[in-house]
Amino acid sequence: MFTQRIARAAALVLGTVGLLAACHKDAPPPDVTFPTITSTPTPPQYGTPFAGVPNRQDAVIYQVNMRAFSQGGNLAGVTARLDSIKAIGVNVLYLMPIYPIGTDSKAVNSPYAVKDYRAVNPEFGTLADLRALVDAAHARGLTVMLDWVANHTSWDNAWITQHPDWYMHEANGAIKAVSNNGTTYNDVAQLDFNNAYMRAEMISAIKSWVFTANVDGFRFDYADFQPADFWKQAVDTLRNVKTHKLLLLAEGKRPANFASGFDYNFGFDFYGGIYNVYRSNQPATVFDALNTSEYSGAAGTQQVVRFITNHDVNGSDGSPVTLFGGDAGAMSAFVIAALYKGIPFVYNGQEVGMSRAIPFPFTGVKITWGVRSDVKRAYQQLLGARAASTALRTGTPTPYSTANVCAFTKTAGAEQALVLVNVRNSAQTFAVPAALANSSWTNALQGGTAAIGTSVTLPAYGYLVLKK
C-alpha cells in the first residue's frame, strides 16, 4: 500500500506479544475495566462454498484495480469482463479494497483508508453487485480474494469514537497517524495490536466476508507491520472455517508470515531483482539467490507471489513497458517472474501492453481494452504452457544463468523444462552447459521439436520455453 519505498525497505520484524496467554493467565485488577463489546454474530452463508479453489501452488493471480478497470469503475464493470480475464490463463481474481473509505478532512481518497470493514463502498456498487461478481467468477472457475487492510483505519471509522483505546496514542493522548521509515501518513489512524478486543473484532470482520459474499480468500495489506502472533490468530480462525478452502496472501516478505500460516508471501525482492537487472544492468544470476532467500521459512507448498507490476509500483515506478525496455522487455521479465519459481501475478492492463501508469488514487486513468491482441496472445501462450506442464508449474529449478541470460531447468518426476531468457536489448549467445548440450526438446509455446546444440543465440529480450 505505502508505495515502493516501503516495498524495498527491509521487513520490520515485530516481536510477538503473547496476548492470548496473558489474557487467560491473570485476572485483571478490580479497578480495571474493559470496554464492553457485543460480539458480532457470524452471518449466514450466502451461496455455496466454491469447490474449485486451486491448490496454493497452482494459483495464477489477477489483480483488479476497480477504479481504473472499467469506465464505470465499479463491480459490474469487472463482472462484464470475467471471460476476458479468465482467457488470459489466470484462476484467482484479487479485488483491491471494496469497503467504504474515509471522507473526513484528512482523507486523500485512498482505497486503503477503510471507514467500515463490513460494508461495500457505494462508489463500486452494492453487496448484491459483489455477490453477483463472486457468483459469476465461480461459474467460470475463478477464485475470488478480497484485499484486507488491518493496520489502520480512516479517521471517520466508527471505531475512532466508539473504541479509541483500539488505537495507538501520542504522549499527549491523541490517536497516532501511521508512520514508517520517517514518513507519516496523516490520512490513516494506527491501530493498536496489543488490544485483544480490537484483534477479535478485526478477525470477526475478516471472517464475515467468507459468509456474506462467499469469497475464497484474502490479500492482507502491509502484513509485515503487525505482530506475527496476530496473523497466526487470524489465519487459525480462517482455517477453522471448514466449509471453505481459503487462499491467504501476505503483502509482506518476512519469514514469520509462513510460520503464521499464510499460503503466500509477496515477492518484493524478486521485483527489485528484475528492476536492477533490466534497469541497472545487473547480472541475471541475481535471480538464483532470490529463490533461496525469498523462500526462507516456507514449508511444504507455501509459495512466493512474483510480479513485474502491481498498483503500488505501477504508480511509483511506471508500467513494465516503460520500465523494462518496451513490449519485448516487459514480456521477457514476465517470463522470468512467471516460470522460475512461485506464483505468477498479473496486474490489470499489463496483459494488453499498457504503457501508461495508473497513479494513486487511481481515478485519472482508465484501461483501454481491445488493443494489443499480440501481447494478450503472448500471455495466454505462456500461462497456458505453464498450466499444461507440472515441471513449469511446480518443478524444482536448477540455475544455469549467465550475466545476460536467465537460464534454468525445472524438474518434476520424469518431466523436465528448460527456460532461456535474454535480459538485454541486444542479441545474446548462451553457451549451453554440458549437462544440456546436444539434446532434443519440444517447444512448449509453439509446438514442434527444438534441438539444442552447444550454444543458443537469443534475439533482444528473446526467450525459449522448452520441455521433454
GROMACS .gro file of C-alpha atoms in nm:
model
  468
    1MET     CA    1   0.000   0.000   0.000
    2PHE     CA    2   0.259   0.255   0.110
    3THR     CA    3   0.442   0.275  -0.226
    4GLN     CA    4   0.763   0.115  -0.340
    5ARG     CA    5   0.968   0.299  -0.077
    6ILE     CA    6   0.831   0.054   0.178
    7ALA     CA    7   0.825  -0.235  -0.066
    8ARG     CA    8   1.201  -0.201  -0.094
    9ALA     CA    9   1.260  -0.138   0.276
   10ALA     CA   10   1.385  -0.420   0.494
   11ALA     CA   11   1.099  -0.605   0.659
   12LEU     CA   12   1.027  -0.482   1.009
   13VAL     CA   13   1.000  -0.793   1.224
   14LEU     CA   14   0.787  -0.717   1.523
   15GLY     CA   15   0.807  -0.919   1.839
   16THR     CA   16   0.512  -1.127   1.945
   17VAL     CA   17   0.310  -1.004   2.235
   18GLY     CA   18   0.162  -1.320   2.379
   19LEU     CA   19  -0.178  -1.160   2.420
   20LEU     CA   20  -0.383  -1.472   2.442
   21ALA     CA   21  -0.170  -1.631   2.708
   22ALA     CA   22  -0.168  -1.308   2.906
   23CYS     CA   23  -0.545  -1.272   2.884
   24HIS     CA   24  -0.604  -1.611   3.044
   25LYS     CA   25  -0.314  -1.620   3.285
   26ASP     CA   26  -0.404  -1.346   3.530
   27ALA     CA   27  -0.731  -1.183   3.628
   28PRO     CA   28  -0.732  -0.802   3.586
   29PRO     CA   29  -0.711  -0.586   3.900
   30PRO     CA   30  -1.055  -0.498   4.034
   31ASP     CA   31  -1.016  -0.129   3.943
   32VAL     CA   32  -0.950  -0.202   3.574
   33THR     CA   33  -1.248  -0.203   3.342
   34PHE     CA   34  -1.253  -0.314   2.982
   35PRO     CA   35  -1.488  -0.186   2.713
   36THR     CA   36  -1.798  -0.394   2.667
   37ILE     CA   37  -1.809  -0.536   2.317
   38THR     CA   38  -2.110  -0.712   2.179
   39SER     CA   39  -1.979  -0.994   1.968
   40THR     CA   40  -2.091  -0.959   1.609
   41PRO     CA   41  -2.251  -1.289   1.512
   42THR     CA   42  -2.126  -1.476   1.208
   43PRO     CA   43  -2.366  -1.401   0.922
   44PRO     CA   44  -2.549  -1.681   0.743
   45GLN     CA   45  -2.374  -1.836   0.446
   46TYR     CA   46  -2.455  -1.671   0.115
   47GLY     CA   47  -2.429  -1.911  -0.178
   48THR     CA   48  -2.250  -2.242  -0.192
   49PRO     CA   49  -1.881  -2.259  -0.097
   50PHE     CA   50  -1.673  -2.279  -0.414
   51ALA     CA   51  -1.527  -2.624  -0.479
   52GLY     CA   52  -1.285  -2.506  -0.747
   53VAL     CA   53  -1.028  -2.319  -0.537
   54PRO     CA   54  -0.688  -2.430  -0.670
   55ASN     CA   55  -0.416  -2.577  -0.457
   56ARG     CA   56  -0.198  -2.288  -0.349
   57GLN     CA   57   0.093  -2.394  -0.571
   58ASP     CA   58  -0.134  -2.391  -0.878
   59ALA     CA   59  -0.272  -2.039  -0.842
   60VAL     CA   60  -0.225  -1.763  -1.102
   61ILE     CA   61  -0.341  -1.430  -0.959
   62TYR     CA   62  -0.501  -1.137  -1.142
   63GLN     CA   63  -0.527  -0.803  -0.959
   64VAL     CA   64  -0.822  -0.574  -1.028
   65ASN     CA   65  -0.793  -0.203  -0.953
   66MET     CA   66  -1.164  -0.121  -0.965
   67ARG     CA   67  -1.132   0.249  -1.035
   68ALA     CA   68  -0.923   0.201  -1.349
   69PHE     CA   69  -1.060  -0.130  -1.471
   70SER     CA   70  -1.379  -0.009  -1.641
   71GLN     CA   71  -1.537   0.316  -1.750
   72GLY     CA   72  -1.784   0.283  -1.463
   73GLY     CA   73  -1.509   0.200  -1.215
   74ASN     CA   74  -1.735  -0.047  -1.037
   75LEU     CA   75  -1.802  -0.410  -0.958
   76ALA     CA   76  -2.037  -0.452  -1.253
   77GLY     CA   77  -1.755  -0.344  -1.485
   78VAL     CA   78  -1.543  -0.632  -1.357
   79THR     CA   79  -1.825  -0.883  -1.389
   80ALA     CA   80  -1.871  -0.783  -1.753
   81ARG     CA   81  -1.508  -0.874  -1.835
   82LEU     CA   82  -1.469  -1.201  -1.644
   83ASP     CA   83  -1.450  -1.409  -1.963
   84SER     CA   84  -1.164  -1.193  -2.089
   85ILE     CA   85  -0.982  -1.220  -1.756
   86LYS     CA   86  -1.017  -1.598  -1.749
   87ALA     CA   87  -0.897  -1.626  -2.109
   88ILE     CA   88  -0.552  -1.498  -2.010
   89GLY     CA   89  -0.494  -1.815  -1.810
   90VAL     CA   90  -0.545  -1.693  -1.453
   91ASN     CA   91  -0.757  -1.870  -1.192
   92VAL     CA   92  -0.760  -1.629  -0.896
   93LEU     CA   93  -0.922  -1.284  -0.904
   94TYR     CA   94  -0.791  -1.041  -0.642
   95LEU     CA   95  -1.003  -0.729  -0.585
   96MET     CA   96  -0.850  -0.420  -0.430
   97PRO     CA   97  -1.040  -0.292  -0.122
   98ILE     CA   98  -1.416  -0.288  -0.174
   99TYR     CA   99  -1.506  -0.114   0.155
  100PRO     CA  100  -1.631   0.242   0.220
  101ILE     CA  101  -1.340   0.481   0.262
  102GLY     CA  102  -1.275   0.790   0.470
  103THR     CA  103  -1.418   1.124   0.363
  104ASP     CA  104  -1.301   1.327   0.662
  105SER     CA  105  -1.079   1.634   0.637
  106LYS     CA  106  -0.762   1.422   0.640
  107ALA     CA  107  -0.877   1.185   0.366
  108VAL     CA  108  -0.689   1.158   0.034
  109ASN     CA  109  -0.941   0.930  -0.142
  110SER     CA  110  -0.737   0.620  -0.067
  111PRO     CA  111  -0.898   0.276  -0.104
  112TYR     CA  112  -0.672   0.175   0.186
  113ALA     CA  113  -0.835   0.413   0.438
  114VAL     CA  114  -1.125   0.194   0.546
  115LYS     CA  115  -1.427   0.355   0.708
  116ASP     CA  116  -1.635   0.039   0.756
  117TYR     CA  117  -1.491  -0.313   0.740
  118ARG     CA  118  -1.834  -0.475   0.700
  119ALA     CA  119  -1.986  -0.279   0.409
  120VAL     CA  120  -1.941  -0.230   0.033
  121ASN     CA  121  -1.823   0.108  -0.096
  122PRO     CA  122  -2.119   0.271  -0.278
  123GLU     CA  123  -1.864   0.401  -0.531
  124PHE     CA  124  -1.832   0.041  -0.652
  125GLY     CA  125  -2.194  -0.072  -0.611
  126THR     CA  126  -2.383  -0.280  -0.358
  127LEU     CA  127  -2.347  -0.605  -0.172
  128ALA     CA  128  -2.573  -0.756  -0.439
  129ASP     CA  129  -2.322  -0.642  -0.703
  130LEU     CA  130  -2.035  -0.801  -0.513
  131ARG     CA  131  -2.227  -1.126  -0.477
  132ALA     CA  132  -2.311  -1.121  -0.848
  133LEU     CA  133  -1.941  -1.079  -0.928
  134VAL     CA  134  -1.839  -1.365  -0.698
  135ASP     CA  135  -2.114  -1.590  -0.836
  136ALA     CA  136  -2.016  -1.514  -1.195
  137ALA     CA  137  -1.647  -1.571  -1.117
  138HIS     CA  138  -1.721  -1.906  -0.954
  139ALA     CA  139  -1.932  -2.008  -1.254
  140ARG     CA  140  -1.621  -1.956  -1.468
  141GLY     CA  141  -1.389  -2.144  -1.235
  142LEU     CA  142  -1.233  -1.830  -1.088
  143THR     CA  143  -1.146  -1.796  -0.719
  144VAL     CA  144  -1.208  -1.454  -0.558
  145MET     CA  145  -0.983  -1.287  -0.299
  146LEU     CA  146  -1.056  -0.959  -0.120
  147ASP     CA  147  -0.795  -0.706  -0.012
  148TRP     CA  148  -0.784  -0.653   0.366
  149VAL     CA  149  -0.634  -0.350   0.542
  150ALA     CA  150  -0.562  -0.449   0.900
  151ASN     CA  151  -0.302  -0.194   1.004
  152HIS     CA  152  -0.511   0.121   1.022
  153THR     CA  153  -0.846   0.285   0.955
  154SER     CA  154  -0.972   0.618   0.828
  155TRP     CA  155  -1.028   0.888   1.088
  156ASP     CA  156  -1.405   0.872   1.042
  157ASN     CA  157  -1.427   0.499   1.108
  158ALA     CA  158  -1.674   0.443   1.391
  159TRP     CA  159  -1.402   0.273   1.594
  160ILE     CA  160  -1.231   0.612   1.644
  161THR     CA  161  -1.511   0.738   1.868
  162GLN     CA  162  -1.656   0.410   1.993
  163HIS     CA  163  -1.326   0.242   2.081
  164PRO     CA  164  -1.041   0.497   2.092
  165ASP     CA  165  -0.846   0.250   2.306
  166TRP     CA  166  -0.815   0.030   1.996
  167TYR     CA  167  -0.563   0.278   1.853
  168MET     CA  168  -0.208   0.382   1.931
  169HIS     CA  169  -0.174   0.718   2.105
  170GLU     CA  170   0.077   1.001   2.118
  171ALA     CA  171   0.219   1.116   2.451
  172ASN     CA  172  -0.045   1.392   2.459
  173GLY     CA  173  -0.323   1.134   2.422
  174ALA     CA  174  -0.405   1.199   2.058
  175ILE     CA  175  -0.452   0.896   1.831
  176LYS     CA  176  -0.144   0.837   1.618
  177ALA     CA  177  -0.127   0.862   1.244
  178VAL     CA  178   0.058   0.582   1.067
  179SER     CA  179   0.433   0.639   1.049
  180ASN     CA  180   0.704   0.428   0.890
  181ASN     CA  181   1.068   0.485   0.799
  182GLY     CA  182   1.038   0.856   0.871
  183THR     CA  183   0.723   0.907   0.664
  184THR     CA  184   0.389   0.986   0.827
  185TYR     CA  185   0.061   0.906   0.655
  186ASN     CA  186  -0.180   1.152   0.810
  187ASP     CA  187  -0.491   1.017   0.635
  188VAL     CA  188  -0.498   0.697   0.841
  189ALA     CA  189  -0.501   0.612   1.214
  190GLN     CA  190  -0.273   0.344   1.358
  191LEU     CA  191  -0.449   0.052   1.527
  192ASP     CA  192  -0.306  -0.098   1.846
  193PHE     CA  193  -0.240  -0.470   1.811
  194ASN     CA  194  -0.179  -0.501   2.183
  195ASN     CA  195  -0.554  -0.466   2.225
  196ALA     CA  196  -0.714  -0.809   2.231
  197TYR     CA  197  -1.063  -0.668   2.179
  198MET     CA  198  -0.966  -0.489   1.860
  199ARG     CA  199  -0.796  -0.801   1.731
  200ALA     CA  200  -1.103  -1.013   1.796
  201GLU     CA  201  -1.336  -0.771   1.618
  202MET     CA  202  -1.094  -0.733   1.326
  203ILE     CA  203  -1.075  -1.109   1.278
  204SER     CA  204  -1.453  -1.138   1.308
  205ALA     CA  205  -1.492  -0.879   1.032
  206ILE     CA  206  -1.246  -1.061   0.806
  207LYS     CA  207  -1.427  -1.391   0.855
  208SER     CA  208  -1.766  -1.234   0.792
  209TRP     CA  209  -1.691  -1.184   0.420
  210VAL     CA  210  -1.644  -1.558   0.372
  211PHE     CA  211  -2.010  -1.591   0.465
  212THR     CA  212  -2.155  -1.258   0.349
  213ALA     CA  213  -2.015  -1.276  -0.004
  214ASN     CA  214  -1.883  -1.635  -0.030
  215VAL     CA  215  -1.529  -1.520  -0.109
  216ASP     CA  216  -1.236  -1.761  -0.123
  217GLY     CA  217  -0.951  -1.578   0.045
  218PHE     CA  218  -0.772  -1.254   0.118
  219ARG     CA  219  -0.469  -1.050   0.029
  220PHE     CA  220  -0.354  -0.880   0.351
  221ASP     CA  221  -0.212  -0.533   0.304
  222TYR     CA  222   0.111  -0.423   0.471
  223ALA     CA  223   0.137  -0.755   0.653
  224ASP     CA  224   0.496  -0.728   0.779
  225PHE     CA  225   0.399  -0.447   1.015
  226GLN     CA  226   0.163  -0.625   1.254
  227PRO     CA  227   0.266  -0.880   1.519
  228ALA     CA  228   0.317  -1.228   1.381
  229ASP     CA  229   0.100  -1.372   1.655
  230PHE     CA  230  -0.192  -1.156   1.538
  231TRP     CA  231  -0.163  -1.311   1.195
  232LYS     CA  232  -0.143  -1.659   1.341
  233GLN     CA  233  -0.460  -1.587   1.539
  234ALA     CA  234  -0.632  -1.458   1.223
  235VAL     CA  235  -0.511  -1.739   0.998
  236ASP     CA  236  -0.600  -2.008   1.251
  237THR     CA  237  -0.952  -1.863   1.277
  238LEU     CA  238  -0.994  -1.863   0.900
  239ARG     CA  239  -0.856  -2.216   0.865
  240ASN     CA  240  -1.122  -2.328   1.111
  241VAL     CA  241  -1.391  -2.231   0.860
  242LYS     CA  242  -1.406  -2.590   0.741
  243THR     CA  243  -1.666  -2.524   0.471
  244HIS     CA  244  -1.422  -2.315   0.268
  245LYS     CA  245  -1.078  -2.366   0.120
  246LEU     CA  246  -0.922  -2.021   0.156
  247LEU     CA  247  -0.613  -1.875  -0.010
  248LEU     CA  248  -0.428  -1.626   0.213
  249LEU     CA  249  -0.163  -1.388   0.078
  250ALA     CA  250   0.057  -1.170   0.299
  251GLU     CA  251   0.171  -0.850   0.131
  252GLY     CA  252   0.499  -0.892   0.311
  253LYS     CA  253   0.827  -1.077   0.291
  254ARG     CA  254   0.926  -1.175   0.646
  255PRO     CA  255   0.972  -1.549   0.706
  256ALA     CA  256   0.741  -1.527   1.008
  257ASN     CA  257   0.446  -1.492   0.771
  258PHE     CA  258   0.495  -1.851   0.664
  259ALA     CA  259   0.505  -1.964   1.027
  260SER     CA  260   0.179  -1.775   1.084
  261GLY     CA  261   0.019  -1.999   0.825
  262PHE     CA  262  -0.007  -1.782   0.514
  263ASP     CA  263  -0.008  -1.957   0.180
  264TYR     CA  264   0.197  -1.680   0.019
  265ASN     CA  265   0.448  -1.404   0.077
  266PHE     CA  266   0.488  -1.122  -0.176
  267GLY     CA  267   0.799  -1.115  -0.394
  268PHE     CA  268   0.924  -0.765  -0.320
  269ASP     CA  269   1.288  -0.869  -0.351
  270PHE     CA  270   1.233  -1.054  -0.679
  271TYR     CA  271   1.074  -0.741  -0.824
  272GLY     CA  272   1.378  -0.550  -0.701
  273GLY     CA  273   1.598  -0.803  -0.878
  274ILE     CA  274   1.407  -0.759  -1.204
  275TYR     CA  275   1.429  -0.383  -1.168
  276ASN     CA  276   1.805  -0.395  -1.112
  277VAL     CA  277   1.875  -0.643  -1.392
  278TYR     CA  278   1.670  -0.459  -1.653
  279ARG     CA  279   1.730  -0.103  -1.537
  280SER     CA  280   2.081  -0.114  -1.391
  281ASN     CA  281   2.243  -0.390  -1.597
  282GLN     CA  282   2.299  -0.619  -1.301
  283PRO     CA  283   2.367  -0.983  -1.395
  284ALA     CA  284   2.081  -1.226  -1.446
  285THR     CA  285   2.240  -1.451  -1.185
  286VAL     CA  286   2.083  -1.232  -0.911
  287PHE     CA  287   1.757  -1.425  -0.954
  288ASP     CA  288   1.916  -1.752  -0.847
  289ALA     CA  289   1.990  -1.644  -0.489
  290LEU     CA  290   1.642  -1.494  -0.453
  291ASN     CA  291   1.490  -1.837  -0.496
  292THR     CA  292   1.657  -1.926  -0.167
  293SER     CA  293   1.623  -1.602   0.029
  294GLU     CA  294   1.258  -1.530  -0.054
  295TYR     CA  295   1.160  -1.884   0.046
  296SER     CA  296   1.322  -1.860   0.388
  297GLY     CA  297   1.073  -2.002   0.636
  298ALA     CA  298   0.848  -2.159   0.371
  299ALA     CA  299   0.739  -2.517   0.431
  300GLY     CA  300   0.565  -2.770   0.212
  301THR     CA  301   0.388  -2.596  -0.075
  302GLN     CA  302   0.397  -2.240   0.064
  303GLN     CA  303   0.488  -2.001  -0.217
  304VAL     CA  304   0.608  -1.653  -0.310
  305VAL     CA  305   0.392  -1.443  -0.545
  306ARG     CA  306   0.611  -1.283  -0.813
  307PHE     CA  307   0.518  -0.978  -1.015
  308ILE     CA  308   0.658  -0.725  -1.260
  309THR     CA  309   0.397  -0.464  -1.160
  310ASN     CA  310   0.115  -0.401  -0.914
  311HIS     CA  311  -0.089  -0.100  -0.805
  312ASP     CA  312   0.194   0.036  -0.588
  313VAL     CA  313   0.496   0.006  -0.814
  314ASN     CA  314   0.297   0.085  -1.127
  315GLY     CA  315   0.208   0.422  -0.983
  316SER     CA  316   0.551   0.497  -0.837
  317ASP     CA  317   0.791   0.336  -1.088
  318GLY     CA  318   0.585   0.319  -1.408
  319SER     CA  319   0.443   0.041  -1.621
  320PRO     CA  320   0.651  -0.265  -1.719
  321VAL     CA  321   0.659  -0.142  -2.079
  322THR     CA  322   0.829   0.183  -1.979
  323LEU     CA  323   1.048   0.022  -1.711
  324PHE     CA  324   1.184  -0.287  -1.879
  325GLY     CA  325   1.258  -0.194  -2.238
  326GLY     CA  326   0.926  -0.183  -2.423
  327ASP     CA  327   0.688  -0.467  -2.503
  328ALA     CA  328   0.962  -0.723  -2.559
  329GLY     CA  329   1.147  -0.639  -2.239
  330ALA     CA  330   0.827  -0.642  -2.033
  331MET     CA  331   0.737  -0.986  -2.168
  332SER     CA  332   1.089  -1.112  -2.109
  333ALA     CA  333   1.068  -1.001  -1.745
  334PHE     CA  334   0.728  -1.164  -1.703
  335VAL     CA  335   0.859  -1.498  -1.831
  336ILE     CA  336   1.115  -1.500  -1.550
  337ALA     CA  337   0.862  -1.395  -1.285
  338ALA     CA  338   0.604  -1.647  -1.403
  339LEU     CA  339   0.823  -1.952  -1.457
  340TYR     CA  340   1.135  -1.952  -1.242
  341LYS     CA  341   0.969  -2.025  -0.908
  342GLY     CA  342   0.647  -1.923  -0.737
  343ILE     CA  343   0.306  -1.787  -0.832
  344PRO     CA  344   0.253  -1.561  -1.137
  345PHE     CA  345   0.076  -1.231  -1.080
  346VAL     CA  346  -0.088  -1.009  -1.345
  347TYR     CA  347  -0.198  -0.650  -1.276
  348ASN     CA  348  -0.493  -0.532  -1.483
  349GLY     CA  349  -0.379  -0.369  -1.808
  350GLN     CA  350  -0.048  -0.549  -1.805
  351GLU     CA  351  -0.184  -0.810  -2.046
  352VAL     CA  352  -0.263  -0.551  -2.314
  353GLY     CA  353   0.079  -0.388  -2.300
  354MET     CA  354  -0.045  -0.077  -2.122
  355SER     CA  355   0.236   0.177  -2.120
  356ARG     CA  356   0.062   0.448  -1.920
  357ALA     CA  357   0.091   0.419  -1.543
  358ILE     CA  358  -0.214   0.425  -1.314
  359PRO     CA  359  -0.108   0.662  -1.032
  360PHE     CA  360  -0.267   0.693  -0.688
  361PRO     CA  361  -0.554   0.740  -0.615
  362PHE     CA  362  -0.627   0.553  -0.941
  363THR     CA  363  -0.904   0.785  -1.059
  364GLY     CA  364  -0.736   0.959  -1.354
  365VAL     CA  365  -0.663   0.669  -1.591
  366LYS     CA  366  -0.891   0.410  -1.747
  367ILE     CA  367  -0.760   0.093  -1.908
  368THR     CA  368  -0.824   0.072  -2.281
  369TRP     CA  369  -0.934  -0.280  -2.363
  370GLY     CA  370  -0.943  -0.449  -2.702
  371VAL     CA  371  -0.595  -0.336  -2.804
  372ARG     CA  372  -0.262  -0.516  -2.839
  373SER     CA  373  -0.405  -0.860  -2.905
  374ASP     CA  374  -0.048  -0.973  -2.975
  375VAL     CA  375   0.052  -0.904  -2.615
  376LYS     CA  376  -0.255  -1.081  -2.482
  377ARG     CA  377  -0.177  -1.385  -2.700
  378ALA     CA  378   0.174  -1.397  -2.558
  379TYR     CA  379   0.031  -1.404  -2.204
  380GLN     CA  380  -0.219  -1.674  -2.299
  381GLN     CA  381   0.054  -1.878  -2.464
  382LEU     CA  382   0.289  -1.857  -2.168
  383LEU     CA  383   0.033  -1.918  -1.894
  384GLY     CA  384  -0.126  -2.196  -2.098
  385ALA     CA  385   0.210  -2.372  -2.130
  386ARG     CA  386   0.267  -2.332  -1.757
  387ALA     CA  387  -0.072  -2.480  -1.673
  388ALA     CA  388  -0.009  -2.778  -1.900
  389SER     CA  389   0.330  -2.867  -1.750
  390THR     CA  390   0.389  -2.986  -1.396
  391ALA     CA  391   0.758  -2.909  -1.439
  392LEU     CA  392   0.696  -2.547  -1.542
  393ARG     CA  393   0.437  -2.502  -1.271
  394THR     CA  394   0.593  -2.662  -0.966
  395GLY     CA  395   0.917  -2.830  -1.075
  396THR     CA  396   1.243  -2.793  -0.884
  397PRO     CA  397   1.461  -2.529  -1.052
  398THR     CA  398   1.830  -2.570  -1.132
  399PRO     CA  399   2.012  -2.246  -1.229
  400TYR     CA  400   2.236  -2.209  -1.535
  401SER     CA  401   2.224  -1.830  -1.570
  402THR     CA  402   2.494  -1.606  -1.710
  403ALA     CA  403   2.527  -1.229  -1.684
  404ASN     CA  404   2.293  -1.170  -1.977
  405VAL     CA  405   2.072  -1.479  -1.993
  406CYS     CA  406   1.848  -1.608  -1.716
  407ALA     CA  407   1.861  -1.985  -1.771
  408PHE     CA  408   1.722  -2.269  -1.564
  409THR     CA  409   1.573  -2.613  -1.583
  410LYS     CA  410   1.273  -2.728  -1.381
  411THR     CA  411   1.221  -3.093  -1.300
  412ALA     CA  412   0.913  -3.278  -1.177
  413GLY     CA  413   0.948  -3.654  -1.183
  414ALA     CA  414   1.036  -3.762  -1.537
  415GLU     CA  415   0.930  -3.426  -1.684
  416GLN     CA  416   1.185  -3.153  -1.745
  417ALA     CA  417   1.159  -2.797  -1.875
  418LEU     CA  418   1.431  -2.560  -1.996
  419VAL     CA  419   1.382  -2.182  -1.993
  420LEU     CA  420   1.622  -1.933  -2.152
  421VAL     CA  421   1.550  -1.559  -2.124
  422ASN     CA  422   1.763  -1.280  -2.271
  423VAL     CA  423   1.752  -0.988  -2.028
  424ARG     CA  424   1.930  -0.746  -2.265
  425ASN     CA  425   1.815  -0.528  -2.553
  426SER     CA  426   2.064  -0.690  -2.790
  427ALA     CA  427   2.119  -1.043  -2.921
  428GLN     CA  428   2.299  -1.270  -2.676
  429THR     CA  429   2.462  -1.610  -2.724
  430PHE     CA  430   2.422  -1.860  -2.443
  431ALA     CA  431   2.682  -2.135  -2.408
  432VAL     CA  432   2.480  -2.444  -2.327
  433PRO     CA  433   2.618  -2.635  -2.024
  434ALA     CA  434   2.744  -2.985  -2.094
  435ALA     CA  435   2.454  -3.138  -1.900
  436LEU     CA  436   2.207  -2.987  -2.150
  437ALA     CA  437   2.406  -2.974  -2.473
  438ASN     CA  438   2.306  -3.170  -2.784
  439SER     CA  439   1.959  -3.252  -2.655
  440SER     CA  440   1.613  -3.263  -2.810
  441TRP     CA  441   1.309  -3.083  -2.669
  442THR     CA  442   0.953  -2.978  -2.751
  443ASN     CA  443   0.878  -2.607  -2.784
  444ALA     CA  444   0.626  -2.554  -2.504
  445LEU     CA  445   0.493  -2.233  -2.656
  446GLN     CA  446   0.470  -2.300  -3.028
  447GLY     CA  447   0.489  -2.677  -3.055
  448GLY     CA  448   0.733  -2.870  -3.269
  449THR     CA  449   1.074  -3.004  -3.181
  450ALA     CA  450   1.374  -2.798  -3.081
  451ALA     CA  451   1.730  -2.927  -3.097
  452ILE     CA  452   1.974  -2.768  -2.853
  453GLY     CA  453   2.338  -2.785  -2.951
  454THR     CA  454   2.629  -2.627  -2.769
  455SER     CA  455   2.509  -2.267  -2.800
  456VAL     CA  456   2.182  -2.078  -2.845
  457THR     CA  457   2.153  -1.723  -2.979
  458LEU     CA  458   1.856  -1.528  -2.849
  459PRO     CA  459   1.734  -1.203  -3.007
  460ALA     CA  460   1.698  -0.889  -2.795
  461TYR     CA  461   1.475  -0.979  -2.499
  462GLY     CA  462   1.406  -1.316  -2.664
  463TYR     CA  463   1.312  -1.628  -2.474
  464LEU     CA  464   1.269  -2.003  -2.520
  465VAL     CA  465   1.047  -2.232  -2.315
  466LEU     CA  466   1.115  -2.600  -2.385
  467LYS     CA  467   1.005  -2.926  -2.228
  468LYS     CA  468   1.051  -3.300  -2.256
   0.00000   0.00000   0.00000
